[in-house]
Short mmCIF file of C-alpha atoms and ligand atoms in Angstrom, two decimals:
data_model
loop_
_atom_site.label_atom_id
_atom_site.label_comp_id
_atom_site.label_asym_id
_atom_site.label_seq_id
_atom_site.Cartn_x
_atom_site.Cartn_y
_atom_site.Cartn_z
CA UNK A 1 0.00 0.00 0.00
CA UNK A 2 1.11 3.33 -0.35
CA UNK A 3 2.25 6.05 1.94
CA UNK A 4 -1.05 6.81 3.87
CA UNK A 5 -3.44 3.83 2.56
CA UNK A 6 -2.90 2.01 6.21
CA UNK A 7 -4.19 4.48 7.76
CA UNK A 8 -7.70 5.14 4.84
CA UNK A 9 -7.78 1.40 5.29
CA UNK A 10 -8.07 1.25 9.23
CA UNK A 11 -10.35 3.77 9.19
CA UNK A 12 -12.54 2.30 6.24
CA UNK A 13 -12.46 -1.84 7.08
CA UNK A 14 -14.02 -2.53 10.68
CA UNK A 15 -13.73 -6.14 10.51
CA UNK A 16 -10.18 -7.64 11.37
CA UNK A 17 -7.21 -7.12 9.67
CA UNK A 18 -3.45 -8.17 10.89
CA UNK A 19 -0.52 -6.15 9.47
CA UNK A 20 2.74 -7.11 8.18
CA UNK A 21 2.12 -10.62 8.89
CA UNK A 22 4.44 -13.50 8.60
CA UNK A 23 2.22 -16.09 6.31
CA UNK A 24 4.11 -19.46 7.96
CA UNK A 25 0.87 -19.02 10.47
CA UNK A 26 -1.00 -19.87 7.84
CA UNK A 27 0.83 -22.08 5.59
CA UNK A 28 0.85 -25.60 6.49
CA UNK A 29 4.64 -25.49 5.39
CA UNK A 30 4.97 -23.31 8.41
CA UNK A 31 7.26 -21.14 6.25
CA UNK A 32 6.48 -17.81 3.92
CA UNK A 33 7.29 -14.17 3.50
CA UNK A 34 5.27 -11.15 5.36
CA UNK A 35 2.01 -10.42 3.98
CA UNK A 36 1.31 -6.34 4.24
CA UNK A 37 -2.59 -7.65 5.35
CA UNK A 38 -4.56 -10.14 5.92
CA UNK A 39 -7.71 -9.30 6.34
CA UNK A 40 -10.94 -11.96 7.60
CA UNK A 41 -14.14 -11.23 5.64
CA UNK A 42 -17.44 -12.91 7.11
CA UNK A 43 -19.77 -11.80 4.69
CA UNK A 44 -20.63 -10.96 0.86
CA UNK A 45 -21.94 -7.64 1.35
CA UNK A 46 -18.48 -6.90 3.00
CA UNK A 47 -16.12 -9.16 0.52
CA UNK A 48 -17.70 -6.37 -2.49
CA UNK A 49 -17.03 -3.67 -0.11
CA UNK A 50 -13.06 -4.62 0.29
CA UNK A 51 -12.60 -5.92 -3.31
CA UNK A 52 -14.04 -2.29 -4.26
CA UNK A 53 -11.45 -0.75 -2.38
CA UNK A 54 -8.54 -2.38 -3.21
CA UNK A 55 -9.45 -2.13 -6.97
CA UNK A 56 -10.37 1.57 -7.00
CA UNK A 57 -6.55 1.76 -5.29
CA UNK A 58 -5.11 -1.42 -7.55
CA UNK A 59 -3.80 -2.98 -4.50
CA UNK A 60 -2.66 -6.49 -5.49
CA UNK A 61 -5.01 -9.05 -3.38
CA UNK A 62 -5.31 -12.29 -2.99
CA UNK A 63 -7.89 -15.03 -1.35
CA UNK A 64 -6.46 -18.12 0.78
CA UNK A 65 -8.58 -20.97 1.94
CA UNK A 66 -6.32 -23.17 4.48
CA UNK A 67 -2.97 -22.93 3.18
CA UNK A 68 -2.20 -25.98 2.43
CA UNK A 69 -1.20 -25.63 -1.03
CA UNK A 70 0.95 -22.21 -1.18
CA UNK A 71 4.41 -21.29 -0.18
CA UNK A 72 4.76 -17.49 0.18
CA UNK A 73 7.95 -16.54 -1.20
CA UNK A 74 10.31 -14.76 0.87
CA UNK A 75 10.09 -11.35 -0.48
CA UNK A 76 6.64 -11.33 0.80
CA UNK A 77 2.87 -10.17 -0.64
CA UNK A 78 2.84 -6.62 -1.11
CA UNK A 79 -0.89 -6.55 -0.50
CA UNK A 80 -4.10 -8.34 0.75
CA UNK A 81 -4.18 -11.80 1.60
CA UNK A 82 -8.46 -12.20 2.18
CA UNK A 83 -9.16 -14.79 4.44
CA UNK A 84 -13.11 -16.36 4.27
CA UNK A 85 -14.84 -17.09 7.35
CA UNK A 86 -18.41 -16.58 9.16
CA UNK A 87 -21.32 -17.17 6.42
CA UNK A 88 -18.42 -18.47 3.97
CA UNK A 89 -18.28 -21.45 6.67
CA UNK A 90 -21.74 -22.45 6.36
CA UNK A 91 -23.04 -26.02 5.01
CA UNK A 92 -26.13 -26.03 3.91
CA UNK A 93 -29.03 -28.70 2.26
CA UNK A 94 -31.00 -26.86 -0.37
CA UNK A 95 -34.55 -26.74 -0.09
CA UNK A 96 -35.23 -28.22 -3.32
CA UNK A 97 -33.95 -31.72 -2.17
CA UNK A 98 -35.02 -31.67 0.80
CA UNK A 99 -38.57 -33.97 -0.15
CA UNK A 100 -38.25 -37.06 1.92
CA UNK A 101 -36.53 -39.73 -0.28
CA UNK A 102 -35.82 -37.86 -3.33
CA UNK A 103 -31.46 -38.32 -4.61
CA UNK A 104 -29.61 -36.66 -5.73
CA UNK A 105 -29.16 -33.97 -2.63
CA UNK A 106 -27.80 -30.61 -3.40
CA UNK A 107 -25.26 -29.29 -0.29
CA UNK A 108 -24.22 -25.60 -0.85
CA UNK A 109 -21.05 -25.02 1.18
CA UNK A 110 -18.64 -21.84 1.61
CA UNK A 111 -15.60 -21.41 0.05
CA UNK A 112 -14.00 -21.31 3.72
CA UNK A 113 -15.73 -23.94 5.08
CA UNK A 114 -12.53 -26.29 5.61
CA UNK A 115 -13.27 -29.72 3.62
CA UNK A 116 -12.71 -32.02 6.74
CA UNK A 117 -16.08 -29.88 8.01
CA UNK A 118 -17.85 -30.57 4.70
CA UNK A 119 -17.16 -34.14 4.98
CA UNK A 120 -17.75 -34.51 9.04
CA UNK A 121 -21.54 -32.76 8.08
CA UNK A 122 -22.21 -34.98 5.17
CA UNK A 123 -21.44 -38.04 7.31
CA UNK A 124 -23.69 -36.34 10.20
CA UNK A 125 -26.26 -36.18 7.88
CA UNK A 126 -25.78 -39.82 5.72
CA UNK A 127 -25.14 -38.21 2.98
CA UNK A 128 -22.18 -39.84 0.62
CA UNK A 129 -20.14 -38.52 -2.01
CA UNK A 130 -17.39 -36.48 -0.34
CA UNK A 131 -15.86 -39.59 1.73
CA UNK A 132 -12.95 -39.33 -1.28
CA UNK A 133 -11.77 -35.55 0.24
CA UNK A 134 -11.15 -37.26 4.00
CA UNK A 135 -8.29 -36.14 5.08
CA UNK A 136 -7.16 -33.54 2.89
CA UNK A 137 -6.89 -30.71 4.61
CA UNK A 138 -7.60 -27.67 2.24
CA UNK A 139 -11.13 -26.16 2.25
CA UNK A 140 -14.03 -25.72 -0.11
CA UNK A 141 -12.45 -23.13 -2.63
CA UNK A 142 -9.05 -24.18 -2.51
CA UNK A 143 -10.67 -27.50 -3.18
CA UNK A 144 -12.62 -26.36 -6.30
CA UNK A 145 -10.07 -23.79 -7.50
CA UNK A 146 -7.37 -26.78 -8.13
CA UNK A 147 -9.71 -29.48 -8.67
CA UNK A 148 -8.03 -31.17 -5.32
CA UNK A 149 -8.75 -34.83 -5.31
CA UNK A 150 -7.92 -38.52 -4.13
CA UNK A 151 -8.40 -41.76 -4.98
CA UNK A 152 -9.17 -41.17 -8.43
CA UNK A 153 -11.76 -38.68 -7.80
CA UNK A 154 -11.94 -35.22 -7.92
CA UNK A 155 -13.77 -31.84 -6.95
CA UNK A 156 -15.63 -31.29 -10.13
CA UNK A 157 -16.95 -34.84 -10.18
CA UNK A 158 -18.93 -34.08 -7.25
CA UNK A 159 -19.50 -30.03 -7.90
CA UNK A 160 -23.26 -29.43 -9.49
CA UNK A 161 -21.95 -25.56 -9.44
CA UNK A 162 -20.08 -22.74 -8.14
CA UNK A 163 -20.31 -19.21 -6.95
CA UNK A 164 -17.96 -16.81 -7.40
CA UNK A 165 -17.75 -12.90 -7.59
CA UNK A 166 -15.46 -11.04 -10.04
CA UNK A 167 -13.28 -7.76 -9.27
CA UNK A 168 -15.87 -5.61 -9.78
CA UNK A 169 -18.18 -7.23 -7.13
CA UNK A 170 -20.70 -9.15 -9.59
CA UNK A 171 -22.05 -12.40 -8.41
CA UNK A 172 -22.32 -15.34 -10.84
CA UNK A 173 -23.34 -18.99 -10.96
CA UNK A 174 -21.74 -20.77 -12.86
CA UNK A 175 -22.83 -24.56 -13.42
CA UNK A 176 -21.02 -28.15 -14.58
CA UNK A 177 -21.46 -27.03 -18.14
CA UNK A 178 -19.54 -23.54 -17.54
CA UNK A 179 -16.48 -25.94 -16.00
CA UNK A 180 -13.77 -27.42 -17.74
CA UNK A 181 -11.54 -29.27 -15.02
CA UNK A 182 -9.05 -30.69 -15.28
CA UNK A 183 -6.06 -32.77 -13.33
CA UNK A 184 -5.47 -30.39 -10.32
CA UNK A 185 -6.75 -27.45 -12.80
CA UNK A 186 -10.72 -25.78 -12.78
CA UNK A 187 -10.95 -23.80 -15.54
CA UNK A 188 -14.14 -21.91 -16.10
CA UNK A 189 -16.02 -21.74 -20.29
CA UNK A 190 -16.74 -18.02 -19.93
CA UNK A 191 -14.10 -16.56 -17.60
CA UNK A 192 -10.28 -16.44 -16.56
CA UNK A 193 -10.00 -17.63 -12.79
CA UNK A 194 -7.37 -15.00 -12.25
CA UNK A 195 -10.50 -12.85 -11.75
CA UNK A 196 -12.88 -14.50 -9.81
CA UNK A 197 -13.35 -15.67 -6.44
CA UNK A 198 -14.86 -18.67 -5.29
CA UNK A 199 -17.50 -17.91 -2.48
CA UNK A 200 -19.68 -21.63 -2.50
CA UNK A 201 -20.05 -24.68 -4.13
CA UNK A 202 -22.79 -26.90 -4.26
CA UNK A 203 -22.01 -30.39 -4.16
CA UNK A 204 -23.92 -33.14 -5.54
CA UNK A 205 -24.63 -36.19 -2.33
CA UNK A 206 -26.49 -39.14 -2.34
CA UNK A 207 -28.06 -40.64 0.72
CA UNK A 208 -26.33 -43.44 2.49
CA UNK A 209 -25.48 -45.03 5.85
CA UNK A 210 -23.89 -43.06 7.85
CA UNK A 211 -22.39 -46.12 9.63
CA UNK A 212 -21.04 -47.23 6.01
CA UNK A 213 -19.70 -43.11 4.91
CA UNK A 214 -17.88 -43.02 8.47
CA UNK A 215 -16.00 -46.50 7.48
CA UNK A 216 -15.01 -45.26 4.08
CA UNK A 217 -13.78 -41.84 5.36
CA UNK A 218 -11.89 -43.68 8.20
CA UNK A 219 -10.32 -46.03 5.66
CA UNK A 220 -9.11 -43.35 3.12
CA UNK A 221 -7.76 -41.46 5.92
CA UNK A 222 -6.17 -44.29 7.23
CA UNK A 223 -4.79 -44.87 3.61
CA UNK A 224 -3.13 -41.43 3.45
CA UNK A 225 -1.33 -42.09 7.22
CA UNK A 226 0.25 -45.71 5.74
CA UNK A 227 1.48 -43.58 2.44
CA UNK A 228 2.23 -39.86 3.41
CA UNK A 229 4.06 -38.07 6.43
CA UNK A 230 1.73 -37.20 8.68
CA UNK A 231 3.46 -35.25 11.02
CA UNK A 232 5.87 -33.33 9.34
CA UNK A 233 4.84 -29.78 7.68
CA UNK A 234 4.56 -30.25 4.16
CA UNK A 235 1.63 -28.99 1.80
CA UNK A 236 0.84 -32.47 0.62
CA UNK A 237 1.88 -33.44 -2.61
CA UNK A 238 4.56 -30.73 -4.34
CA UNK A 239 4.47 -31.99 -7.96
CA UNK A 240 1.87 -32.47 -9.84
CA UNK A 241 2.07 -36.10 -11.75
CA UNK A 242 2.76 -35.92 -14.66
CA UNK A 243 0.71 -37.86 -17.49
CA UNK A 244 1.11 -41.75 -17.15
CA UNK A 245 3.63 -41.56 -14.32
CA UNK A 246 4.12 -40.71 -10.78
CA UNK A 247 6.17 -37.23 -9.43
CA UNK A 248 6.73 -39.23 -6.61
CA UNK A 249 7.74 -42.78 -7.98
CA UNK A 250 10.19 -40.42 -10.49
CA UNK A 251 11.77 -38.16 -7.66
CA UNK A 252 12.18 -41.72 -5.47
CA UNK A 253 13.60 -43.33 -8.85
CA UNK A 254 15.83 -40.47 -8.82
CA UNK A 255 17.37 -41.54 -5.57
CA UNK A 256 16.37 -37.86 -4.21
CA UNK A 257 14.46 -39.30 -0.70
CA UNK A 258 16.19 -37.60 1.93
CA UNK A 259 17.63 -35.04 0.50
CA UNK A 260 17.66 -31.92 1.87
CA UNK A 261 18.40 -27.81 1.19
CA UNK A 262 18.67 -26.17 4.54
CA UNK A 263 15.97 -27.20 6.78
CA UNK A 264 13.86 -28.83 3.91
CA UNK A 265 14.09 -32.33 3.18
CA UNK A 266 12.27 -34.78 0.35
CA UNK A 267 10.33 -37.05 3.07
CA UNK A 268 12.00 -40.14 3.21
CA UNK A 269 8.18 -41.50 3.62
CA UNK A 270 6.60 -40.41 0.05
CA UNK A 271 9.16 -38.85 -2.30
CA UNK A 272 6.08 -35.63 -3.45
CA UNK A 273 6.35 -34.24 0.08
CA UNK A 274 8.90 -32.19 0.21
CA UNK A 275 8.40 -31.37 4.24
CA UNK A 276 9.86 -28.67 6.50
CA UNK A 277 11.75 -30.31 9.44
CA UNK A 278 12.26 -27.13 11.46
CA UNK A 279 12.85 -23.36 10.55
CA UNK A 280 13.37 -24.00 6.53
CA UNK A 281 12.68 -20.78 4.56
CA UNK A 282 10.70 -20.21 1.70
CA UNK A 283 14.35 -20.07 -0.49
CA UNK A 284 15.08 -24.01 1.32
CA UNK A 285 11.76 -25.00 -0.09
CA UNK A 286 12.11 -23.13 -3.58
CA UNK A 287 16.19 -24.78 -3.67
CA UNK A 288 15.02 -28.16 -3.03
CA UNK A 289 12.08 -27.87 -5.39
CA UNK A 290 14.40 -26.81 -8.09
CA UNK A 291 17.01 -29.65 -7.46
CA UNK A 292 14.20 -31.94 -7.74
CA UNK A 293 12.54 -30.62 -11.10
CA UNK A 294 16.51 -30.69 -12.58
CA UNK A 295 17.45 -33.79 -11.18
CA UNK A 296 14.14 -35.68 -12.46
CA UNK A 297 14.46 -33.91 -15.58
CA UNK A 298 18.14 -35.03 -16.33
CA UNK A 299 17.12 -39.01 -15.49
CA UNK A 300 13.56 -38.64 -16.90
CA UNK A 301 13.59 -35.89 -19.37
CA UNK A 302 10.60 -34.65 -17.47
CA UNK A 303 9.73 -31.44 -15.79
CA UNK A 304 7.67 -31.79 -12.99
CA UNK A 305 5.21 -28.98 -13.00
CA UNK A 306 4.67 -27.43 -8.85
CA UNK A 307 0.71 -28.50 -6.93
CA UNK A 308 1.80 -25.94 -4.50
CA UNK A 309 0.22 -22.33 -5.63
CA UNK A 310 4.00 -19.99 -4.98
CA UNK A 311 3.36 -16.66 -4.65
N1 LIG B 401 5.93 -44.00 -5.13
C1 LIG B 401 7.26 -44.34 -5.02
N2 LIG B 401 8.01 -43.69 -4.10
C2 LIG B 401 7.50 -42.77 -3.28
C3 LIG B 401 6.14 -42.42 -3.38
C4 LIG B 401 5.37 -43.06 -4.32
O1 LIG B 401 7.76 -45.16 -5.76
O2 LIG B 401 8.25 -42.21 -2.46
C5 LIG B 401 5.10 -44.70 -6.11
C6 LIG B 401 4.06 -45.57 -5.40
O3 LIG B 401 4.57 -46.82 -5.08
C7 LIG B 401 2.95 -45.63 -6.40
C8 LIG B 401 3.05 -44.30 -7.15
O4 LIG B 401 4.35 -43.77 -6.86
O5 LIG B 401 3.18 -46.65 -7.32
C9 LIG B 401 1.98 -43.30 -6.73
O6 LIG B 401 2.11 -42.99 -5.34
P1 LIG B 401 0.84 -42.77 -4.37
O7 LIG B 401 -0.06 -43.92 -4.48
O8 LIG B 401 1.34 -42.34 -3.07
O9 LIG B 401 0.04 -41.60 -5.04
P2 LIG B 401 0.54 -40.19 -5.57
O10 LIG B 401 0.32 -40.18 -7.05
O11 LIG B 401 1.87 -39.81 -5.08
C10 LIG B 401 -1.77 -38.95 -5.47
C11 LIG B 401 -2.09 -37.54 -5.14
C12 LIG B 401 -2.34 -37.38 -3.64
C13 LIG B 401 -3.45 -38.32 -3.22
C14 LIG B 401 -3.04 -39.75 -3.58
C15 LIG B 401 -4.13 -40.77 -3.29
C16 LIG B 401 -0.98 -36.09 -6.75
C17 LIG B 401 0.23 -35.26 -7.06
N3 LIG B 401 -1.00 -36.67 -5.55
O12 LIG B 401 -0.52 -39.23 -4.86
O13 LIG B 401 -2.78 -36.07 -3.43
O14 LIG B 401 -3.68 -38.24 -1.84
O15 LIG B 401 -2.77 -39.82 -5.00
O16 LIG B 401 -5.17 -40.64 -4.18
O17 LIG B 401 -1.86 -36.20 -7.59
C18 LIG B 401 -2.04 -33.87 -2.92
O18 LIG B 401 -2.47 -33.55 -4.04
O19 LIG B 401 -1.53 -33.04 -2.13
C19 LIG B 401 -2.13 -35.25 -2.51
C20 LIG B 401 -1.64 -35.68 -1.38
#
């Protein structure tokens, strides 16, 4: 922000806003550069308020759902990091399936809503369909904006549509047939995603046994412990795979398990989690990463192309 904007911008936001703050709080690398803000915005009325102020000023922004797919760089975010909570948290069954008996159900959740609430609710409720996303820990737009998935599912397989609001405050709806998703990807028929926020989703659910949904959540996330760290800080997988193959059979191929730049290793668990094993910085992570992508490419002649959103 420029000389002065602080202050227009405590006067003008009343909801809460952190300054100059250091974004391994809310990166589950627990490493990243100093946002200038992060501000928490509860409602849509008051997301159209701040995205009209930051445009009018052209004050880079930026929305992050749990941070478990972005590494902050450390030269920081000169700018707005927008953080969803209060009615972006909600779950909620639409009316329209709500008739006793009638599948498929319609579930509209927030974009904040973390996806480990999404799938605890569905399973409160028998309702299956989301048992795929236990245990990833992202939330409802991260989810939708990379097309997160498991177990050879995705997010748009499930999604019947999305909301989202563009810089200039407009609302849309966009449905299946407005989507083009792809591996880790969403990209929208109409629109660039560069300029759009995710506020809901609506996911398609079909009724079930709750008994039955709690086993198969329990199983995949028992699944994930036996193949990925589970307690180190990592953001999941790094690399995308690429077509046909595995990023983490290649970087394990590549003998690369163990390695480490500073205070970032490759896990010696799952060779796709690269995982911070203390105080590694943004530049350990970034190092390692690029050791990776050259080593794999001179075995392999393959780049492997970053999950994790840098920025
Ligand atoms: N492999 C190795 N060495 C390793 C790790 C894996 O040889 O160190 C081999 C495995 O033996 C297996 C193959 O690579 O033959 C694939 O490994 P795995 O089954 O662990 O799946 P993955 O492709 O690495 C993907 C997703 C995960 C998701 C799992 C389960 C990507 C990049 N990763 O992992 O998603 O949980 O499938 O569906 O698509 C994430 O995106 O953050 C993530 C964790």
């Amino acid at each position: 922000m420029k000389p002065g904007e602080r202050w227009e911008f405590a006067a003008f936001w009343s909801g809460r806003v952190l300054w100059d703050v250091s974004m391994a709080r809310y990166s589950t690398l627990r490493t990243g550069g100093v946002a200038e803000a992060l501000v928490t915005v509860t409602h849509l009325a008051e997301l159209k308020k701040l995205l009209a102020w930051l445009e009018e000023r052209r004050i880079p922004w930026r929305v992050v759902g749990r941070g478990s797919n972005i590494l902050v760089r450390s030269e920081g975010f000169a700018g707005v990091i927008i953080q969803l909570q209060g009615e972006f948290n909600h779950v909620v069954r639409l009316e329209e399936s709500v008739e006793m008996g009638s599948d498929p159900v319609l579930v509209r959740a927030g974009a904040g809503c973390p996806l480990a609430r999404l799938v605890a609710w569905c399973t409160n409720h028998a309702l299956g369909g989301m048992e795929f996303m236990a245990g990833i820990p992202g939330s409802v737009g991260g989810a939708v904006r990379m097309n997160a998935g498991a177990w050879g599912r995705a997010m748009a397989d499930s999604l019947h549509s999305i909301t989202l609001i563009d810089r200039s405050g407009r609302v849309m709806e966009v449905d299946q047939s407005g989507m083009r998703p792809g591996y880790r990807r969403m990209e929208l028929v109409q629109a660039s995603f560069d300029d759009l926020i995710v506020v809901a989703a609506t996911v398609v659910l079909k009724r079930g046994h709750q008994r039955q949904i709690l086993h198969n959540c329990r199983e995949n996330i028992k699944k994930r412990r036996e193949k990925q760290p589970a307690n180190m800080a990592s953001a999941g997988s790094f690399f995308k795979n690429p077509e046909g193959d595995s990023a983490g059979r290649l970087i394990d191929a590549a003998g690369l398990k163990g390695l480490r730049h500073g205070q970032a290793m490759i896990s010696p668990d799952h060779a796709n989690f690269l995982v911070n094993t203390g105080d590694a910085t943004p530049e350990d992570i970034l190092s390692l990463a690029g050791e990776v992508r050259q080593r794999v490419y001179q075995k392999f002649g393959i780049w492997l192309e970053p999950e994790v959103h840098i920025i």
